[in-house]
PDB file of C-alpha atoms in Angstrom:
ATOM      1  CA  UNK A   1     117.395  95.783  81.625  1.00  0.00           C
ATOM      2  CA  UNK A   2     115.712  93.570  79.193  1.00  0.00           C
ATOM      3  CA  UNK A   3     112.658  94.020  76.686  1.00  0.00           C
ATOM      4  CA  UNK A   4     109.349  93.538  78.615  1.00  0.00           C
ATOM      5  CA  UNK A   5     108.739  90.408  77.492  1.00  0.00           C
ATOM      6  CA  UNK A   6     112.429  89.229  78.984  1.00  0.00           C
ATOM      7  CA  UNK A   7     111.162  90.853  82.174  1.00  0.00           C
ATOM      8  CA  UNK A   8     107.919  88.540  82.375  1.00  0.00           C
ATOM      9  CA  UNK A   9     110.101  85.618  83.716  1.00  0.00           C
ATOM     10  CA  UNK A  10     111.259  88.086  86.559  1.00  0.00           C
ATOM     11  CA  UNK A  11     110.279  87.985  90.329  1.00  0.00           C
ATOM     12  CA  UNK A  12     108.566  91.057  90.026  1.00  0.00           C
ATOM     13  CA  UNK A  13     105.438  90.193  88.011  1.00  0.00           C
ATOM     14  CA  UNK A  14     102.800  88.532  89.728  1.00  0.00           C
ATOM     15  CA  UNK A  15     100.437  87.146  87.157  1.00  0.00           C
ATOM     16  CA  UNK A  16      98.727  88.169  83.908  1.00  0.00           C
ATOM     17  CA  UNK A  17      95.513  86.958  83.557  1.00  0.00           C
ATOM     18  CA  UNK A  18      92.717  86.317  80.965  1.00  0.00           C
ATOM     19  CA  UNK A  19      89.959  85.124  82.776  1.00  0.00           C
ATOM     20  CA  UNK A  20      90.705  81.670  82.180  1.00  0.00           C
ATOM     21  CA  UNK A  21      88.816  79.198  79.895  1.00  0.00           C
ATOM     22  CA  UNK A  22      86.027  82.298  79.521  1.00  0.00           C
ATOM     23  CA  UNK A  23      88.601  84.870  78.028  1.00  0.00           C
ATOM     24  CA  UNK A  24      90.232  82.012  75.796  1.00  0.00           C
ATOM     25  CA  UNK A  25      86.974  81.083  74.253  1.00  0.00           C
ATOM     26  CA  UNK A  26      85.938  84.482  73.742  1.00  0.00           C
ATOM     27  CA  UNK A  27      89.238  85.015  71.812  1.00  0.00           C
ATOM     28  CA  UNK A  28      88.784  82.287  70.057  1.00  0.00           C
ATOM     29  CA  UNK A  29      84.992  83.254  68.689  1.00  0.00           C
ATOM     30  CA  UNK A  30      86.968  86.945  68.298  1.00  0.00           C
ATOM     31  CA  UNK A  31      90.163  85.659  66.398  1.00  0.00           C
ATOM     32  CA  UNK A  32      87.884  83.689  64.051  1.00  0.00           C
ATOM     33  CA  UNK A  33      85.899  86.649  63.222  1.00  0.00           C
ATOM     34  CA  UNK A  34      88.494  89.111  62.657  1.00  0.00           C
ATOM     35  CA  UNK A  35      90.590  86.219  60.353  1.00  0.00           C
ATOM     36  CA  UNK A  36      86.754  85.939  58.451  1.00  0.00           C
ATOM     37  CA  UNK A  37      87.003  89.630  57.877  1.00  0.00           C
ATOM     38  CA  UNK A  38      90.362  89.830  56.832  1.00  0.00           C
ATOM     39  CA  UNK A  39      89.761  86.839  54.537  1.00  0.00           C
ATOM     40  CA  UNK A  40      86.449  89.261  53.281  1.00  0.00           C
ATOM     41  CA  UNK A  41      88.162  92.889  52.899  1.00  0.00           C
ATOM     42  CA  UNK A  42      91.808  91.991  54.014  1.00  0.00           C
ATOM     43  CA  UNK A  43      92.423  94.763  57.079  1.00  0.00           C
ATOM     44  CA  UNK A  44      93.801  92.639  60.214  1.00  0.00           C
ATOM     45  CA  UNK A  45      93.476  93.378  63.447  1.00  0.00           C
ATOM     46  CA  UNK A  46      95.876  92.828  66.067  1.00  0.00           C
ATOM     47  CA  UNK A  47      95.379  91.999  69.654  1.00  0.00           C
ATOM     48  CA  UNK A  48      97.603  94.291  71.408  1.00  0.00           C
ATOM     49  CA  UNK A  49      99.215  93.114  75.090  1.00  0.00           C
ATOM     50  CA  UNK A  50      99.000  95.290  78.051  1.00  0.00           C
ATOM     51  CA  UNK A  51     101.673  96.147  80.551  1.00  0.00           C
ATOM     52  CA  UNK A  52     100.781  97.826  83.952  1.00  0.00           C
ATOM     53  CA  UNK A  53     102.972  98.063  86.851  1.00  0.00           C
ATOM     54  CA  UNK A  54     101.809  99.090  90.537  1.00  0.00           C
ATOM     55  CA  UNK A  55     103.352  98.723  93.675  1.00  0.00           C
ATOM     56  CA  UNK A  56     104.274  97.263  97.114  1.00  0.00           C
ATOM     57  CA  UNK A  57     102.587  97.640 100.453  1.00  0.00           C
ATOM     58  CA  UNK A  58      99.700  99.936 100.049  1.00  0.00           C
ATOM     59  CA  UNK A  59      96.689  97.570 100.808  1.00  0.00           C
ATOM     60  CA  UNK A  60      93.913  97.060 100.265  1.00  0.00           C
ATOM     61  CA  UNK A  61      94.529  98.503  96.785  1.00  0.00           C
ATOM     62  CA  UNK A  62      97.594  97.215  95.596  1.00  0.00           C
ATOM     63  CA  UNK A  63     100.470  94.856  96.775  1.00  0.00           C
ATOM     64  CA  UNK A  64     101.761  91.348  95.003  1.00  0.00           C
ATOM     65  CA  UNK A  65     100.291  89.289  98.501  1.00  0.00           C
ATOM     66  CA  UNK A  66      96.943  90.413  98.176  1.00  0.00           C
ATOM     67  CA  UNK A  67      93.994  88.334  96.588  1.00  0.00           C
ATOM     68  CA  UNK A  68      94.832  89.213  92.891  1.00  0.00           C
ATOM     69  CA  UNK A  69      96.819  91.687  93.615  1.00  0.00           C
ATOM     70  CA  UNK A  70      94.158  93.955  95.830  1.00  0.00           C
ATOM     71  CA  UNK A  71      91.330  96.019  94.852  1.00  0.00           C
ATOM     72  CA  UNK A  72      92.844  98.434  92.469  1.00  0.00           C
ATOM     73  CA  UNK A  73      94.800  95.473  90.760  1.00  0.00           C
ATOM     74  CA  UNK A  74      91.979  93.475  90.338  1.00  0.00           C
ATOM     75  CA  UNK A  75      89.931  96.556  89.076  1.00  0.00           C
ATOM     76  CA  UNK A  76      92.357  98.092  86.572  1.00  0.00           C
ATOM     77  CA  UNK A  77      93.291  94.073  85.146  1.00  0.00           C
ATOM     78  CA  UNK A  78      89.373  93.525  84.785  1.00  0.00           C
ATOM     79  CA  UNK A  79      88.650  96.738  82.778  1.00  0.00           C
ATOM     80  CA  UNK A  80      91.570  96.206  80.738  1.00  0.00           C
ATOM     81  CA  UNK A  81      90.788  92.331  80.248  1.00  0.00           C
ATOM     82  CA  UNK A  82      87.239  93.480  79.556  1.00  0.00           C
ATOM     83  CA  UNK A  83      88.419  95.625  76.499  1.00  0.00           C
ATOM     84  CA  UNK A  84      88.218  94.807  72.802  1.00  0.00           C
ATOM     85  CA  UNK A  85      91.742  94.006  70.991  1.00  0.00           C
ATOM     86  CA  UNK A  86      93.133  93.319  74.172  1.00  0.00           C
ATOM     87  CA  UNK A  87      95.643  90.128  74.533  1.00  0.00           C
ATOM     88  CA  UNK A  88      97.569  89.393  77.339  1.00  0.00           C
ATOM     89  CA  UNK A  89      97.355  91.380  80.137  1.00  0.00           C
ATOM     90  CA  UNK A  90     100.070  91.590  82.388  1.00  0.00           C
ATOM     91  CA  UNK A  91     100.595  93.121  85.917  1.00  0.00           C
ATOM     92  CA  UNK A  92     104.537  93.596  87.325  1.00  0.00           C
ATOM     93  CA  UNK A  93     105.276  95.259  90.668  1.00  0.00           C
ATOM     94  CA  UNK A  94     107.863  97.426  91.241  1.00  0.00           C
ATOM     95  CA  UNK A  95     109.175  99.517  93.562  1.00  0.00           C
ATOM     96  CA  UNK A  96     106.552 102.809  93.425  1.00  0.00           C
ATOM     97  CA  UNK A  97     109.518 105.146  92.182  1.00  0.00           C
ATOM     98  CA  UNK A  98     110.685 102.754  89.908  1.00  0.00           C
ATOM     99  CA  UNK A  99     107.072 101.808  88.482  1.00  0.00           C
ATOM    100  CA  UNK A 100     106.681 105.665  88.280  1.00  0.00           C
ATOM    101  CA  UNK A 101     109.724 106.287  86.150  1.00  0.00           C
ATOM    102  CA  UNK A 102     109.150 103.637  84.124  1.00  0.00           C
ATOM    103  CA  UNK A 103     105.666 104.323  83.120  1.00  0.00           C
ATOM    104  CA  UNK A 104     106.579 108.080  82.121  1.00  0.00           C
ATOM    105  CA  UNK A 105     109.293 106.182  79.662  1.00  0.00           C
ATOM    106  CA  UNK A 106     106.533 104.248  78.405  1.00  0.00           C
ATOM    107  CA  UNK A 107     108.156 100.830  79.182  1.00  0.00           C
ATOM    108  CA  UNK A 108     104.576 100.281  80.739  1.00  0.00           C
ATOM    109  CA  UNK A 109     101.292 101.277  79.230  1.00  0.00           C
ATOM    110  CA  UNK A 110      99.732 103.000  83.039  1.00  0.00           C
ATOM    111  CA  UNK A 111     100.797 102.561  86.587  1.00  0.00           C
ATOM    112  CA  UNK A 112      98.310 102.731  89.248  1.00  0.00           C
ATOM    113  CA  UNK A 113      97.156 103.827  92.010  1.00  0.00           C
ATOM    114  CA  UNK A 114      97.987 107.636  92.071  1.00  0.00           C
ATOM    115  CA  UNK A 115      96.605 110.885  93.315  1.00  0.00           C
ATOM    116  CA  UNK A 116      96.144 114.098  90.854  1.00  0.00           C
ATOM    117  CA  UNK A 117      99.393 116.694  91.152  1.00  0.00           C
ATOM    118  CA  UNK A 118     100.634 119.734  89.304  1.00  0.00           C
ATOM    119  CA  UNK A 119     103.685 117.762  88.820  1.00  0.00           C
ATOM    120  CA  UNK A 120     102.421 114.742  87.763  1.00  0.00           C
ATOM    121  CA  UNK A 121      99.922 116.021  85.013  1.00  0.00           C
ATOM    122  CA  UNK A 122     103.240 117.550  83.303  1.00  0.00           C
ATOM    123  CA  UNK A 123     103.787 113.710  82.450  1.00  0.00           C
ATOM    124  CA  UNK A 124     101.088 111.944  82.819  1.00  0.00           C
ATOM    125  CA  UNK A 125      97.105 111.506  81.637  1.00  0.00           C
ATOM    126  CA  UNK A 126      94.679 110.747  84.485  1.00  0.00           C
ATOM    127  CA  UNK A 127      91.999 108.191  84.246  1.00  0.00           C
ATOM    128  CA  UNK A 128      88.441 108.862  85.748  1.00  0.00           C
ATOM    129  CA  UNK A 129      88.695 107.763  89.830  1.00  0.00           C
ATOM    130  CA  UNK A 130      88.596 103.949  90.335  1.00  0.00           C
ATOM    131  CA  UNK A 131      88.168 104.590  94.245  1.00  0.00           C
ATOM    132  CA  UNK A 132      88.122 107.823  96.831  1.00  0.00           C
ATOM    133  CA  UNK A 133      90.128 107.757  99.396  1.00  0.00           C
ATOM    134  CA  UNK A 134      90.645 109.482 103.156  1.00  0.00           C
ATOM    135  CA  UNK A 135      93.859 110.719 104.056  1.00  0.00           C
ATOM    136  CA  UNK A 136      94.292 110.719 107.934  1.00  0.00           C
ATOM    137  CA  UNK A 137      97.108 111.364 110.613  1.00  0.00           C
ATOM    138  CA  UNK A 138      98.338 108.071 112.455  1.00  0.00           C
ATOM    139  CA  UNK A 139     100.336 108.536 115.404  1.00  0.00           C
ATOM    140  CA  UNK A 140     102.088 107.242 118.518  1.00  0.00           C
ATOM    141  CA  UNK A 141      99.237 105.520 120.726  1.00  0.00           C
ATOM    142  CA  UNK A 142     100.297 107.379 123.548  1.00  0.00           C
ATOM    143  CA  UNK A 143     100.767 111.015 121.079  1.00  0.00           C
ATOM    144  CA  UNK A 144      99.052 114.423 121.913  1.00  0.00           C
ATOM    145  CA  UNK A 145      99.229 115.903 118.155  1.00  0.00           C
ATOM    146  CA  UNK A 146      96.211 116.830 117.222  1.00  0.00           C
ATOM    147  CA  UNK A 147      95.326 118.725 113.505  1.00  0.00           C
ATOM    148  CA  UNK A 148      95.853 122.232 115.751  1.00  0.00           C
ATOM    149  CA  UNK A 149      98.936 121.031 116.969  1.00  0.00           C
ATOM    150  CA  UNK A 150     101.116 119.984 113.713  1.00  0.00           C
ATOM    151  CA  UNK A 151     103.463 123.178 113.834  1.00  0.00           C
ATOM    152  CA  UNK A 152     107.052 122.188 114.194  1.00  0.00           C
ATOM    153  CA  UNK A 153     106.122 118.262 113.799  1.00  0.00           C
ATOM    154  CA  UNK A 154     107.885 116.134 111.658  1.00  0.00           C
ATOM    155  CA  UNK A 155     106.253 113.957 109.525  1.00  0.00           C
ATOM    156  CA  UNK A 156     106.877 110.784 107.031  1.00  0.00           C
ATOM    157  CA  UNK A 157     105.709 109.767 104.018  1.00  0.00           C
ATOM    158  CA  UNK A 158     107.348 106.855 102.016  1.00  0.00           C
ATOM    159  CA  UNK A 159     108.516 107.696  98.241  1.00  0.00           C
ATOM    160  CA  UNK A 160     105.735 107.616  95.562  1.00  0.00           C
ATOM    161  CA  UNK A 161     103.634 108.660  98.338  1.00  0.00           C
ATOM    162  CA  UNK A 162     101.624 112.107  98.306  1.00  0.00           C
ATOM    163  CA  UNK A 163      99.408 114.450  99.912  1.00  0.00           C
ATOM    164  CA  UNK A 164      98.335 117.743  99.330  1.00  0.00           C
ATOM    165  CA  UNK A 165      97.507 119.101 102.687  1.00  0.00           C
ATOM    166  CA  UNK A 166     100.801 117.771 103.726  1.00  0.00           C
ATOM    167  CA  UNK A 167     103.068 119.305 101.174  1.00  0.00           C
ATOM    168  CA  UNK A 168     101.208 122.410 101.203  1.00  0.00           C
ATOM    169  CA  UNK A 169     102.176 122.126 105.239  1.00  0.00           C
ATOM    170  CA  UNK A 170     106.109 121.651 103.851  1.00  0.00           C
ATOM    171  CA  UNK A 171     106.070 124.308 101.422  1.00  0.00           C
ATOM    172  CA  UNK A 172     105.161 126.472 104.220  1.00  0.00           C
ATOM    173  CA  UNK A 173     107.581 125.145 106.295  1.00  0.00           C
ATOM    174  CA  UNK A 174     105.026 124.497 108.971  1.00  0.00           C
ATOM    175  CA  UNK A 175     106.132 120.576 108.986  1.00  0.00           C
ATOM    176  CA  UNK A 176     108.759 118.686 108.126  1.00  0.00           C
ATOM    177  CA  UNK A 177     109.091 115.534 106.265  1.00  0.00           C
ATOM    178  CA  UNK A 178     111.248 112.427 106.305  1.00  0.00           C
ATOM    179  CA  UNK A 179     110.986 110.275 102.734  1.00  0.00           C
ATOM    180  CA  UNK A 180     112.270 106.879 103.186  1.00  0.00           C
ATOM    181  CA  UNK A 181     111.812 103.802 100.684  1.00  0.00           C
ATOM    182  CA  UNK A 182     109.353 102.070 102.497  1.00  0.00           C
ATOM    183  CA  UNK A 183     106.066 102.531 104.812  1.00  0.00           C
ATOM    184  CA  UNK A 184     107.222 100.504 107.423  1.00  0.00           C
ATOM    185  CA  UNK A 185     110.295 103.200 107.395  1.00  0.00           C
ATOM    186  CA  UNK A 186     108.372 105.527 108.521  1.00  0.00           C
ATOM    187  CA  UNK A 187     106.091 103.418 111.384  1.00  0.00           C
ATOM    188  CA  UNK A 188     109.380 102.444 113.222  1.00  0.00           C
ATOM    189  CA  UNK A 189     110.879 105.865 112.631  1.00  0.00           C
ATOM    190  CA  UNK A 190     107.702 106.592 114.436  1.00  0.00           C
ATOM    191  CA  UNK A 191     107.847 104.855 117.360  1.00  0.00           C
ATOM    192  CA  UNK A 192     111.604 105.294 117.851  1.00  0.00           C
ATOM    193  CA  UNK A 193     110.905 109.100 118.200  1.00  0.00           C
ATOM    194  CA  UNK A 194     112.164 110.281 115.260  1.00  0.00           C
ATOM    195  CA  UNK A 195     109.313 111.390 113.413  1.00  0.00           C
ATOM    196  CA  UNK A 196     105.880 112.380 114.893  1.00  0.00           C
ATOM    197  CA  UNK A 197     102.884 111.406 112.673  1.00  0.00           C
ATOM    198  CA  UNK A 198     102.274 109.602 108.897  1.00  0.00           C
ATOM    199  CA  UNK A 199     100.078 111.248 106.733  1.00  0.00           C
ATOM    200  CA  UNK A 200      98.350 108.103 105.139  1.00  0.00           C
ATOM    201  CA  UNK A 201      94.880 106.650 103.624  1.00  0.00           C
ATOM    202  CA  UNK A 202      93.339 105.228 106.893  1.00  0.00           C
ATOM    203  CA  UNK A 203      92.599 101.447 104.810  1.00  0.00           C
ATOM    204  CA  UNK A 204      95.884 101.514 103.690  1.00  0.00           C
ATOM    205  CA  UNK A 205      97.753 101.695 107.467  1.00  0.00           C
ATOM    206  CA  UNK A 206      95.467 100.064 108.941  1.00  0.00           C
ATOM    207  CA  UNK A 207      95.506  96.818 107.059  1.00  0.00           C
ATOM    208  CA  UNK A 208      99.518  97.918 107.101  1.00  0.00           C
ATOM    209  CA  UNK A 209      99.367  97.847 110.605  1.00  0.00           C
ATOM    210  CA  UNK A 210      98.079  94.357 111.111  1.00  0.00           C
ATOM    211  CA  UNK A 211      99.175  92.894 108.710  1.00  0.00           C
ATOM    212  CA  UNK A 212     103.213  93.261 109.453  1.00  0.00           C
ATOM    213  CA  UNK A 213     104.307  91.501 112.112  1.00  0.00           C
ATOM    214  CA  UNK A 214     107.420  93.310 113.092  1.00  0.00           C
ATOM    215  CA  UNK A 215     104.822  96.157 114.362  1.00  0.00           C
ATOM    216  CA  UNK A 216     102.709  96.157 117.234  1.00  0.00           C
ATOM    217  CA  UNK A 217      98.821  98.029 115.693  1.00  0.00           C
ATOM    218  CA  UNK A 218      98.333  99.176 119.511  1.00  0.00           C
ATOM    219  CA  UNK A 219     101.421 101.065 119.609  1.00  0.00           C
ATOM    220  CA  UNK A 220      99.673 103.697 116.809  1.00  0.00           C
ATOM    221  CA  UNK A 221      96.217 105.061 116.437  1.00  0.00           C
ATOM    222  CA  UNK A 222      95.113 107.722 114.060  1.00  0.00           C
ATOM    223  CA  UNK A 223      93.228 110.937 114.577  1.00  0.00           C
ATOM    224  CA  UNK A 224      89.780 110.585 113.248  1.00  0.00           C
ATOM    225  CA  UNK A 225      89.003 113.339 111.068  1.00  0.00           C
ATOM    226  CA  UNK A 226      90.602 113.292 107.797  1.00  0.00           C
ATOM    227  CA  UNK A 227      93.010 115.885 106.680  1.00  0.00           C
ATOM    228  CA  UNK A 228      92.301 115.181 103.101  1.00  0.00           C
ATOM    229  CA  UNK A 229      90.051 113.748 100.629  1.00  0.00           C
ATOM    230  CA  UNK A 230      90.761 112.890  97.254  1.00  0.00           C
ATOM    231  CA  UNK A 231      90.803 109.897  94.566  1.00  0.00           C
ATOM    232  CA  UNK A 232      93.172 107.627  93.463  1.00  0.00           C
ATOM    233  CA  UNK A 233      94.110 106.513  89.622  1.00  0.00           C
ATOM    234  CA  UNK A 234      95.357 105.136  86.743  1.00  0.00           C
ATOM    235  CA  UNK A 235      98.195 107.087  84.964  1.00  0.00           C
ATOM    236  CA  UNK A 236      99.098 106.740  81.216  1.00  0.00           C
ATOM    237  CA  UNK A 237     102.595 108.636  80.414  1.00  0.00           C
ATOM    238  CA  UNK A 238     101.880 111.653  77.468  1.00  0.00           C
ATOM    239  CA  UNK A 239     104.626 109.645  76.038  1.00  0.00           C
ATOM    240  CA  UNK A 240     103.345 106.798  75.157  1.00  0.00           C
ATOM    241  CA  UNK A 241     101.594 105.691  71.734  1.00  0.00           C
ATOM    242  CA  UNK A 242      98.023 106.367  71.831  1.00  0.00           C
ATOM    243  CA  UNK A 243      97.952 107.554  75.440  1.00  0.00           C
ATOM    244  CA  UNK A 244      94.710 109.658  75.044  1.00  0.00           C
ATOM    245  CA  UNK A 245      92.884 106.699  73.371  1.00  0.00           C
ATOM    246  CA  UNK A 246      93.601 104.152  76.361  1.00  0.00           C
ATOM    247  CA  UNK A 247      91.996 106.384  78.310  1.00  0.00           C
ATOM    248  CA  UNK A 248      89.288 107.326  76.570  1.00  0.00           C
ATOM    249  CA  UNK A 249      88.833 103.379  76.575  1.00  0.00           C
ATOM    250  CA  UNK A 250      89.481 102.933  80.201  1.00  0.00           C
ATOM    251  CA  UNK A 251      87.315 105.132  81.374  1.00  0.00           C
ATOM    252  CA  UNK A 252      84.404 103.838  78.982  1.00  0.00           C
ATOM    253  CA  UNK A 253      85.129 100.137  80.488  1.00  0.00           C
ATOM    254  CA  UNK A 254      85.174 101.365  84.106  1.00  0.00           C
ATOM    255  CA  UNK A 255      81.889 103.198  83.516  1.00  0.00           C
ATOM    256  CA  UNK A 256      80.433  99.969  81.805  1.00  0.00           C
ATOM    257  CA  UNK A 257      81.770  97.759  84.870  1.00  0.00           C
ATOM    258  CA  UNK A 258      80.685  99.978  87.181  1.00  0.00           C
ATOM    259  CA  UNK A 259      76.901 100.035  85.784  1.00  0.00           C
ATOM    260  CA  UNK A 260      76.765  96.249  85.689  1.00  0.00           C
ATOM    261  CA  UNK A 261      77.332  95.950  89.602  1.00  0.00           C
ATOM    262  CA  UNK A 262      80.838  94.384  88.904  1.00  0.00           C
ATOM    263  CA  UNK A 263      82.655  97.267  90.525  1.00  0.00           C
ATOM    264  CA  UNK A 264      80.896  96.701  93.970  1.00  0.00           C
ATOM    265  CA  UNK A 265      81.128  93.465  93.753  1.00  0.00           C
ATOM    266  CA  UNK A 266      84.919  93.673  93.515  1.00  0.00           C
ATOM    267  CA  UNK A 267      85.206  96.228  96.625  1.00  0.00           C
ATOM    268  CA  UNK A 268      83.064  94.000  98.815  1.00  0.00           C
ATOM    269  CA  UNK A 269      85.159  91.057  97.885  1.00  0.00           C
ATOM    270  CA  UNK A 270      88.222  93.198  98.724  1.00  0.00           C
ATOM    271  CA  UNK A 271      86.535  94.596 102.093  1.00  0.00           C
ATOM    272  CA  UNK A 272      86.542  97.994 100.432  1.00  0.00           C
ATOM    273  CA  UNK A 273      83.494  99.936 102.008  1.00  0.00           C
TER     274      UNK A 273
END
């Protein structure tokens, strides 16, 4: 596989943005000054490009056919396009195991969105949240499972996927679980019988649901109280360059987008509630 900048002309990355003509004439004003400094007391400063990866099919937060990329794209490109000594800023999606494994290796700076786990803080550094999340049991429309009833069932969760009531439920071999590459694995596994329930964010199979159009949304409903609660976020590997730093400025650029409004504005434009 090719250096990152190879990579750019691959089908995989979306976009990288600047924010246009605005982000071009503020590095242009910010170029000038730092060449005036160097000129003064001759220490350059170097823009430095960002790449991110995320993945496929988990909307409203993050897939390569939603507006910019969905919510959490458009979130964790603005904060990083926001920064100072920031250039480019690219976006690639991958494949979530892939964009995993090739975060921790540092070919990308962060990968996003992501749960905490033990396993996962071995490797990686955790941003503050960028949104919470509810994790709730969808179902056969025609199912009897209820939260009392998931001894013996088998469940599915795509790979990359998590949950902590649910592997705490396989651990104590309670439930089983089917892994396959994709979430639309696990709806028709679902409705063929072969699995009973998905463990999912409700936003995310929802929109799934009706917005694939080799499933039917009335063949599934999901139970309405949450198993879970938690937060999703941005990951920076412990190998990587600097990797405490970038967070440290993340989460100071969140915080600052958040307190300006911009955050809400970006979930309402996203139809994030």
């Amino acid at each position: 596989m090719g250096s990152l900048n190879e990579e750019g002309a691959n089908k995989h990355y979306l976009y990288y943005r600047q924010y246009g003509n605005t982000m071009f004439i503020k590095g242009y004003i910010r170029n000038f000054t730092l060449i005036a400094i160097t000129l003064l007391v001759g220490f350059p400063s170097i823009a430095k490009d960002i790449y991110l990866v995320t993945g496929y099919d988990y909307p409203p937060y993050a897939d390569k056919n939603l507006p910019n990329g969905g919510f959490a794209s458009d979130l964790v490109v603005t904060v990083f396009s926001s920064m100072d000594n920031v250039g480019r800023v690219s976006l690639a999606f991958e494949p979530w195991k892939r964009g995993y494994d090739n975060t921790k290796i540092g070919k990308f700076l962060a990968t996003f969105p992501y749960r905490k786990t033990a396993d996962r803080e071995k490797d990686f550094l955790y941003s503050d949240p960028i949104v919470s999340i509810n994790t709730v049991v969808f179902i056969n429309h025609n199912s009897t499972l209820t939260l009392a009833t998931l001894e013996g069932a088998k469940a599915c969760l795509p790979l990359g996927y998590t949950d902590k009531a649910i592997k705490d439920l396989v651990e104590r071999k309670i439930v089983t679980l089917q892994r396959p590459t994709q979430l639309e694995n696990c709806f028709q596994m679902m409705k063929a019988g072969r699995v009973d329930f998905i463990p999912i964010n409700d936003m995310v199979g929802n929109e799934f649901l009706h917005s694939h159009s080799t499933l039917n949304a009335a063949h599934f409903k999901h139970l309405p109280e949450p198993i879970s609660k938690g937060y999703l976020h941005l990951m920076v590997s412990k190998q990587h360059p600097g990797s405490k730093q970038y967070i440290k400025q993340f989460n100071k650029y969140l915080e600052r987008i958040k307190s300006s409004g911009q955050y809400n504005r970006l979930k309402e434009k996203h139809n994030i509630p």
